Amino acid sequence: MKVIRYGNPGYEAAIQALERRSQSIPEGIMDRVNDIVEDVRVHGDRALIRYTERFDKMDLVSSGMEIGRDELAHALKSLPSDERGFLETAASAIRDFHSRQKESTWTYEPEPGVTLGQKVTPLGKVGLYVPGGTAAYPSSVLMNAIPAKVAGVEEIVMVVPTPRGKTNGAVLAAAAMVGVDRVFRVGGAQAVAALAYGTETIPSVDKIVGPGNIYVAMAKKVVYGIVDIDMIAGPSEVLVLADGKANPALVAADLLSQAEHDPLAYPVLVTDDQSLIEAVGREISSQMAMLPRKEIAAQAIENNGWMILVPDLQEGVRVVNRFAPEHLELVVEDPEAVLENITCAGAIFMGQYTPEALGDYMAGPNHVLPTGGTARFFSPLGTYDFVKKSSIIRFSREALGKRALQVAGFARIEGLEAHARAVDLRIDPGAKKKWEG
């Protein structure tokens, strides 16, 4: 891992580079994604059949595009009891946490004759993208579908690629467990386009959520505006802010837990203790050699692994807020004291017994988090992402009369005479004759 020290030449430049990190888009990808999306928009199922044959080596005509309820039920029934228990425990925790985020319609009366408020309405239909094939991410099903269900979404439509016809039993079981309504065996940018525009078989939705590769991410970017999306997710990242009392073996384990995700993942340590940097470096080398995904982890450590030595935790917090990490671990003696100064982080893990992996599966808060520094302005996925809000405004004739001159006057400042007259006519039925005169 690369080491940078506060006060050394290049420190500020390195922090700025980390602060401004972003996922570069390889040349040609956006053009290919745009072509796929347009092809599906125009040709619907025919385009899906062609792309699935080309990319997944699967004939949708013979297999059928939709995975039936019987197959989903069979996957759940066939799940080993211990694995089913894991999913049920996680689902319960996720449901409990997200139920506390649920919002309700409200109104108030600021003065006689005036009612103001906000109407909260669940989205009608949501699309969920889930990676498939060799990837097995039932946690993605739980983390995306449960908040939507809690919010009251009427229908959840899931797409999951099945290369060469291979389905993942745990993913299908999770879909059955949480009540996903329909599941289709398509993936890639073409699946995102199908959810956005609809085809003869796949219905269009109001919002698309869920992780995927760069083609999926860019397709979501292309269709945003036709539908809503959760976010454009980049490589996973963790920043561990640690003091000299942190256990180096645990810090190294947490850095590696992100490094094994992706060669482009960001494992970052910020500390005010030089000896911890040295000890963590040794632990990473030792533990990485024993990992099944050590090649991936090694690439992430080489590409984006950083150890940052700061003079004190105050500077460490400044680095944290500039980096705005997806996952932040506060492995310090008094995490509560540090927490109040954290302003930019997706999820914050407090103390040495709260590893990031806990948040991925069992804690309850959502693991769909802003990456690439977007925690400066984005929040974790939540129940609030699956509702829309409408303002409620009601005035009596008497209440409108008290504001009429001001409203009409404001409209005329902006040169909008019809606006002003719409108010005048309600207060003075004879106003129309005055306009004619």
Coordinates of C-alpha atoms in Angstrom, one line a residue:
M1 CA 0.0 0.0 0.0
K2 CA 1.2 3.5 -0.7
V3 CA 2.1 5.6 2.3
I4 CA 1.8 9.4 2.5
R5 CA 2.6 11.5 5.6
Y6 CA 1.3 14.8 6.6
G7 CA 3.8 17.6 6.0
N8 CA 5.7 15.7 3.4
P9 CA 5.9 17.1 -0.2
G10 CA 3.1 15.7 -2.2
Y11 CA 0.7 15.2 0.8
E12 CA -1.9 17.8 -0.3
A13 CA -1.7 16.7 -3.9
A14 CA -2.3 13.0 -2.9
I15 CA -5.3 14.0 -0.7
Q16 CA -6.7 16.1 -3.6
A17 CA -6.3 13.1 -6.0
L18 CA -8.2 10.9 -3.6
E19 CA -10.9 13.5 -3.0
R20 CA -11.4 13.9 -6.7
R21 CA -11.3 10.2 -7.5
S22 CA -13.9 9.0 -10.0
Q23 CA -14.4 5.9 -12.2
S24 CA -13.1 6.6 -15.6
I25 CA -15.2 5.3 -18.5
P26 CA -13.2 3.2 -21.0
E27 CA -13.4 4.6 -24.5
G28 CA -16.3 3.3 -26.5
I29 CA -18.5 2.0 -23.6
M30 CA -21.0 4.9 -23.7
D31 CA -21.5 4.5 -27.4
R32 CA -22.1 0.8 -27.1
V33 CA -24.5 1.3 -24.2
N34 CA -26.4 4.0 -26.1
D35 CA -26.8 1.6 -29.1
I36 CA -28.0 -1.2 -26.8
V37 CA -30.5 1.0 -25.0
E38 CA -31.9 2.4 -28.3
D39 CA -32.1 -1.1 -29.8
V40 CA -34.2 -2.3 -26.9
R41 CA -36.4 0.8 -27.0
V42 CA -37.2 0.2 -30.6
H43 CA -37.2 -3.6 -31.0
G44 CA -38.2 -4.7 -27.5
D45 CA -38.1 -8.5 -26.9
R46 CA -36.4 -9.2 -30.2
A47 CA -33.4 -7.1 -29.1
L48 CA -33.4 -8.8 -25.6
I49 CA -33.3 -12.3 -27.3
R50 CA -30.4 -11.3 -29.5
Y51 CA -28.3 -9.8 -26.7
T52 CA -29.0 -12.6 -24.4
E53 CA -27.9 -15.1 -27.0
R54 CA -24.7 -13.0 -27.7
F55 CA -23.6 -12.2 -24.2
D56 CA -25.1 -15.0 -22.0
K57 CA -25.1 -17.8 -24.6
M58 CA -28.7 -18.6 -23.8
D59 CA -31.8 -19.0 -26.0
L60 CA -34.7 -17.1 -24.4
V61 CA -37.2 -18.4 -26.9
S62 CA -36.8 -21.9 -25.7
S63 CA -36.2 -21.2 -22.0
G64 CA -38.8 -18.4 -21.6
M65 CA -37.9 -14.9 -20.4
E66 CA -39.7 -15.0 -17.1
I67 CA -38.8 -17.2 -14.1
G68 CA -42.1 -18.5 -12.8
R69 CA -43.4 -18.4 -9.3
D70 CA -43.1 -22.2 -9.0
E71 CA -39.3 -22.0 -9.7
L72 CA -38.9 -19.2 -7.1
A73 CA -40.8 -21.2 -4.5
H74 CA -38.8 -24.3 -5.3
A75 CA -35.5 -22.3 -4.8
L76 CA -36.7 -21.1 -1.4
K77 CA -37.8 -24.6 -0.4
S78 CA -34.5 -26.1 -1.6
L79 CA -32.3 -23.7 0.3
P80 CA -30.3 -25.4 3.0
S81 CA -31.8 -24.6 6.4
D82 CA -28.8 -22.8 7.7
E83 CA -28.6 -20.6 4.6
R84 CA -32.3 -19.9 4.9
G85 CA -31.8 -18.9 8.5
F86 CA -29.1 -16.4 7.5
L87 CA -31.4 -14.8 5.0
E88 CA -34.3 -14.7 7.4
T89 CA -32.3 -13.1 10.1
A90 CA -30.9 -10.5 7.7
A91 CA -34.3 -9.8 6.3
S92 CA -35.8 -9.2 9.7
A93 CA -33.1 -6.8 10.7
I94 CA -33.4 -4.9 7.4
R95 CA -37.1 -4.7 7.7
D96 CA -37.0 -3.4 11.2
F97 CA -34.5 -0.7 10.4
H98 CA -36.2 0.5 7.3
S99 CA -39.7 0.5 8.9
R100 CA -38.3 3.3 11.1
Q101 CA -37.7 5.4 8.0
K102 CA -41.3 5.3 6.8
E103 CA -42.8 8.7 6.1
S104 CA -46.5 9.6 6.3
T105 CA -48.7 12.3 4.8
W106 CA -49.0 15.4 7.1
T107 CA -50.9 18.7 7.1
Y108 CA -51.1 21.8 9.3
E109 CA -53.1 25.0 9.5
P110 CA -50.9 28.1 9.8
E111 CA -53.9 30.4 10.0
P112 CA -57.7 30.1 9.7
G113 CA -58.8 29.0 6.3
V114 CA -55.3 27.7 5.2
T115 CA -54.3 24.1 5.1
L116 CA -50.8 23.1 3.9
G117 CA -49.1 19.8 3.9
Q118 CA -47.3 17.0 2.1
K119 CA -48.8 13.8 0.6
V120 CA -46.5 10.8 0.6
T121 CA -47.3 8.2 -2.1
P122 CA -45.4 4.9 -2.8
L123 CA -44.0 4.4 -6.2
G124 CA -46.1 2.1 -8.4
K125 CA -43.5 -0.1 -9.9
V126 CA -39.8 -0.6 -9.2
G127 CA -37.2 -2.5 -11.2
L128 CA -34.4 -4.3 -9.3
Y129 CA -31.2 -5.3 -11.1
V130 CA -29.3 -8.2 -9.5
P131 CA -26.0 -9.6 -10.8
G132 CA -26.2 -13.2 -11.9
G133 CA -24.1 -16.1 -13.2
T134 CA -21.2 -16.9 -11.0
A135 CA -21.9 -14.0 -8.7
A136 CA -24.2 -14.7 -5.8
Y137 CA -25.6 -11.6 -4.1
P138 CA -28.9 -12.5 -2.3
S139 CA -28.0 -9.6 0.0
S140 CA -28.6 -7.2 -2.9
V141 CA -32.1 -8.6 -3.3
L142 CA -32.9 -8.1 0.4
M143 CA -31.3 -4.6 0.6
N144 CA -33.2 -3.3 -2.4
A145 CA -36.5 -5.1 -2.2
I146 CA -37.3 -4.8 1.5
P147 CA -37.2 -1.0 1.7
A148 CA -39.4 -0.9 -1.4
K149 CA -41.9 -3.3 0.2
V150 CA -41.8 -1.3 3.5
A151 CA -42.6 1.9 1.5
G152 CA -45.6 0.3 0.0
V153 CA -44.4 -0.2 -3.7
E154 CA -47.2 -2.0 -5.6
E155 CA -44.9 -4.2 -7.8
I156 CA -41.2 -5.1 -7.8
V157 CA -39.8 -6.5 -11.1
M158 CA -36.4 -8.1 -10.9
V159 CA -34.0 -8.8 -13.7
V160 CA -31.0 -11.2 -13.3
P161 CA -28.7 -12.6 -16.0
T162 CA -28.5 -16.4 -16.2
P163 CA -25.4 -17.1 -18.3
R164 CA -25.7 -20.5 -20.1
G165 CA -29.0 -21.0 -18.2
K166 CA -27.3 -21.1 -14.8
T167 CA -29.5 -19.6 -12.0
N168 CA -28.3 -18.9 -8.5
G169 CA -30.6 -20.6 -6.0
A170 CA -29.9 -18.2 -3.1
V171 CA -30.7 -15.2 -5.3
L172 CA -34.0 -16.7 -6.4
A173 CA -34.8 -17.8 -2.8
A174 CA -34.2 -14.3 -1.5
A175 CA -36.6 -13.0 -4.2
A176 CA -39.3 -15.4 -3.1
M177 CA -38.7 -14.7 0.6
V178 CA -39.2 -10.9 0.3
G179 CA -42.1 -11.1 -2.2
V180 CA -40.6 -9.9 -5.5
D181 CA -43.5 -10.0 -7.9
R182 CA -41.9 -10.9 -11.2
V183 CA -38.4 -12.1 -12.2
F184 CA -36.8 -12.1 -15.7
R185 CA -33.7 -13.9 -16.9
V186 CA -32.0 -11.0 -18.7
G187 CA -29.1 -8.8 -17.7
G188 CA -26.7 -6.1 -18.8
A189 CA -27.5 -2.7 -20.3
Q190 CA -30.3 -4.4 -22.3
A191 CA -32.2 -5.3 -19.1
V192 CA -31.9 -1.8 -17.8
A193 CA -33.4 -0.5 -21.1
A194 CA -36.2 -3.0 -20.9
L195 CA -37.1 -1.8 -17.4
A196 CA -37.0 1.8 -18.5
Y197 CA -39.0 1.5 -21.7
G198 CA -40.9 -1.8 -21.4
T199 CA -41.0 -4.5 -23.9
E200 CA -43.7 -7.0 -25.0
T201 CA -42.9 -9.1 -22.0
I202 CA -41.1 -6.9 -19.4
P203 CA -43.1 -4.0 -18.0
S204 CA -41.7 -0.5 -17.7
V205 CA -41.1 0.7 -14.1
D206 CA -40.9 4.0 -12.3
K207 CA -37.4 3.5 -10.8
I208 CA -34.5 1.2 -11.3
V209 CA -32.2 0.2 -8.4
G210 CA -29.5 -2.4 -7.8
P211 CA -25.8 -2.9 -8.6
G212 CA -24.1 -4.0 -11.8
N213 CA -21.0 -3.7 -13.9
I214 CA -20.0 -0.6 -15.8
Y215 CA -22.5 -1.4 -18.6
V216 CA -25.3 -1.6 -16.2
A217 CA -24.2 1.6 -14.4
M218 CA -23.9 3.6 -17.7
A219 CA -27.3 2.3 -18.9
K220 CA -28.9 3.6 -15.7
K221 CA -27.2 6.9 -16.4
V222 CA -28.7 6.9 -20.0
V223 CA -32.3 6.2 -18.9
Y224 CA -32.3 8.5 -16.0
G225 CA -35.1 11.0 -16.6
I226 CA -37.2 8.4 -18.3
V227 CA -37.2 6.6 -15.0
D228 CA -35.6 7.4 -11.6
I229 CA -32.5 5.5 -10.5
D230 CA -30.9 4.9 -7.1
M231 CA -27.3 6.1 -8.0
I232 CA -24.4 5.5 -10.3
A233 CA -22.2 3.2 -8.2
G234 CA -18.5 2.9 -8.6
P235 CA -15.9 0.6 -7.0
S236 CA -16.4 -0.3 -3.3
E237 CA -14.3 1.6 -0.7
V238 CA -13.5 1.6 3.0
L239 CA -11.7 4.2 5.0
V240 CA -10.5 3.1 8.5
L241 CA -9.7 6.0 10.9
A242 CA -7.7 4.4 13.6
D243 CA -5.6 5.5 16.6
G244 CA -2.6 3.8 18.2
K245 CA -4.8 1.4 20.3
A246 CA -6.3 -0.3 17.2
N247 CA -5.7 -3.9 16.6
P248 CA -3.6 -4.1 13.4
A249 CA -4.9 -7.6 12.6
L250 CA -8.5 -6.4 12.6
V251 CA -7.7 -3.2 10.6
A252 CA -5.9 -5.3 8.0
A253 CA -8.8 -7.8 7.8
D254 CA -11.3 -4.9 7.2
L255 CA -9.1 -3.4 4.5
L256 CA -8.9 -6.7 2.8
S257 CA -12.6 -7.3 3.0
Q258 CA -13.1 -4.4 0.6
A259 CA -10.0 -5.2 -1.5
E260 CA -11.4 -8.6 -2.4
H261 CA -14.4 -7.1 -4.0
D262 CA -12.8 -5.5 -7.0
P263 CA -9.3 -4.7 -8.4
L264 CA -10.5 -1.0 -8.4
A265 CA -11.7 -1.0 -4.8
Y266 CA -10.2 1.6 -2.4
P267 CA -8.9 0.3 0.9
V268 CA -7.6 3.3 2.9
L269 CA -6.1 3.6 6.4
V270 CA -5.8 7.0 8.1
T271 CA -4.0 7.0 11.5
D272 CA -1.9 9.2 13.7
D273 CA 0.3 6.3 14.7
Q274 CA 3.4 5.3 12.6
S275 CA 3.8 1.9 14.3
L276 CA 0.2 1.0 13.4
I277 CA 1.0 1.6 9.7
E278 CA 3.9 -0.7 9.9
A279 CA 2.0 -3.4 11.7
V280 CA -1.0 -3.2 9.4
G281 CA 1.3 -3.5 6.4
R282 CA 2.7 -6.8 7.8
E283 CA -0.8 -8.1 8.6
I284 CA -2.0 -7.4 5.1
S285 CA 0.8 -9.3 3.5
S286 CA 0.2 -12.2 5.9
Q287 CA -3.6 -12.4 5.6
M288 CA -3.8 -11.7 1.9
A289 CA -1.7 -14.8 1.1
M290 CA -4.4 -17.0 2.7
L291 CA -7.4 -15.4 0.8
P292 CA -9.2 -17.4 -1.9
R293 CA -9.5 -14.1 -3.8
K294 CA -6.0 -13.0 -3.1
E295 CA -5.3 -12.0 -6.7
I296 CA -8.1 -9.5 -6.8
A297 CA -7.2 -8.2 -3.3
A298 CA -3.6 -7.8 -4.3
Q299 CA -4.6 -5.7 -7.4
A300 CA -6.8 -3.4 -5.2
I301 CA -4.0 -3.0 -2.7
E302 CA -1.6 -2.2 -5.5
N303 CA -3.9 0.1 -7.4
N304 CA -5.8 2.1 -4.7
G305 CA -4.5 1.0 -1.3
W306 CA -3.4 4.0 0.8
M307 CA -2.0 4.5 4.4
I308 CA -2.2 8.1 5.4
L309 CA -0.2 9.3 8.5
V310 CA -1.7 12.4 10.1
P311 CA -0.5 14.4 13.1
D312 CA -3.7 14.0 15.1
L313 CA -7.3 12.7 14.8
Q314 CA -8.5 16.2 13.9
E315 CA -6.5 16.2 10.7
G316 CA -7.7 12.6 10.2
V317 CA -11.3 13.7 10.4
R318 CA -10.6 16.4 7.8
V319 CA -9.2 13.7 5.5
V320 CA -12.3 11.6 6.1
N321 CA -14.7 14.4 5.2
R322 CA -12.7 15.2 2.0
F323 CA -12.6 11.6 0.9
A324 CA -16.3 11.1 1.8
P325 CA -16.0 7.3 1.9
E326 CA -18.7 4.7 1.2
H327 CA -17.8 2.9 4.4
L328 CA -16.1 4.6 7.3
E329 CA -14.8 2.6 10.3
L330 CA -13.9 4.6 13.5
V331 CA -11.5 2.3 15.2
V332 CA -10.6 4.7 17.9
E333 CA -10.8 4.8 21.7
D334 CA -13.8 7.2 21.7
P335 CA -15.7 6.9 18.4
E336 CA -18.7 8.9 19.7
A337 CA -16.5 12.0 20.2
V338 CA -15.2 11.6 16.6
L339 CA -18.6 10.9 15.1
E340 CA -20.0 14.4 15.8
N341 CA -17.4 15.9 13.4
I342 CA -18.0 13.5 10.6
T343 CA -20.0 15.1 7.8
C344 CA -19.4 13.0 4.7
A345 CA -19.7 9.2 4.9
G346 CA -22.2 6.6 3.6
A347 CA -22.2 4.3 6.6
I348 CA -20.2 4.8 9.8
F349 CA -19.1 1.8 11.8
M350 CA -18.3 2.5 15.4
G351 CA -15.5 0.8 17.3
Q352 CA -13.4 -2.3 16.7
Y353 CA -16.3 -4.8 17.1
T354 CA -18.3 -3.3 14.3
P355 CA -16.7 -4.6 11.0
E356 CA -18.0 -3.3 7.7
A357 CA -19.0 -6.9 6.8
L358 CA -21.6 -6.7 9.5
G359 CA -23.3 -3.9 7.6
D360 CA -23.1 -5.8 4.3
Y361 CA -25.5 -8.5 5.7
M362 CA -26.9 -8.5 9.2
A363 CA -26.9 -5.1 10.9
G364 CA -30.0 -3.7 9.2
P365 CA -29.1 -0.4 7.6
N366 CA -28.8 -0.5 3.9
H367 CA -25.5 -1.5 2.2
V368 CA -26.4 0.4 -1.0
L369 CA -24.2 3.4 -0.4
P370 CA -22.7 6.4 -2.2
T371 CA -19.2 5.8 -3.7
G372 CA -16.6 7.9 -5.4
G373 CA -16.9 10.9 -3.0
T374 CA -20.7 11.3 -3.6
A375 CA -21.3 10.8 0.1
R376 CA -20.8 14.6 0.1
F377 CA -24.4 14.9 -1.3
F378 CA -25.9 11.4 -1.5
S379 CA -27.4 9.2 1.2
P380 CA -27.7 5.4 1.6
L381 CA -30.7 3.8 -0.1
G382 CA -33.7 3.8 2.1
T383 CA -37.5 3.6 2.4
Y384 CA -37.6 7.3 1.4
D385 CA -36.2 6.4 -2.0
F386 CA -39.4 4.5 -2.9
V387 CA -41.9 7.3 -2.4
K388 CA -42.8 10.5 -4.1
K389 CA -44.1 13.6 -2.3
S390 CA -46.8 16.1 -3.4
S391 CA -47.5 19.4 -1.7
I392 CA -51.0 20.0 -0.4
I393 CA -52.3 23.6 -0.5
R394 CA -55.9 24.7 0.3
F395 CA -57.1 28.3 0.9
S396 CA -60.6 29.4 1.7
R397 CA -62.0 32.5 -0.1
E398 CA -61.4 34.6 3.0
A399 CA -57.8 33.4 3.3
L400 CA -57.1 34.0 -0.4
G401 CA -58.6 37.5 0.0
K402 CA -55.9 38.4 2.5
R403 CA -53.1 37.5 0.1
A404 CA -54.8 38.4 -3.2
L405 CA -53.2 41.9 -3.7
Q406 CA -49.7 40.5 -2.8
V407 CA -50.0 37.5 -5.1
A408 CA -51.4 39.5 -8.0
G409 CA -48.7 42.2 -7.4
F410 CA -45.9 39.6 -7.4
A411 CA -47.2 38.1 -10.7
R412 CA -47.2 41.5 -12.3
I413 CA -43.6 42.1 -11.2
E414 CA -42.8 39.1 -13.3
G415 CA -44.9 40.2 -16.2
L416 CA -47.4 37.3 -15.8
E417 CA -50.8 39.1 -16.1
A418 CA -52.8 35.9 -16.5
H419 CA -51.5 34.7 -13.1
A420 CA -52.6 38.0 -11.6
R421 CA -56.1 37.8 -13.2
A422 CA -56.6 34.2 -12.0
V423 CA -56.4 35.6 -8.4
D424 CA -58.3 38.9 -9.1
L425 CA -61.3 37.0 -10.6
R426 CA -61.7 34.9 -7.5
I427 CA -62.0 37.9 -5.2
D428 CA -63.8 40.3 -7.5
P429 CA -66.3 38.5 -9.9
G430 CA -66.6 41.8 -11.7
A431 CA -63.0 41.9 -12.6
K432 CA -63.6 40.5 -16.1
K433 CA -65.7 43.6 -17.1
K434 CA -62.9 45.9 -15.9
W435 CA -60.5 44.0 -18.2
E436 CA -62.9 44.4 -21.2
G437 CA -63.2 48.1 -20.5

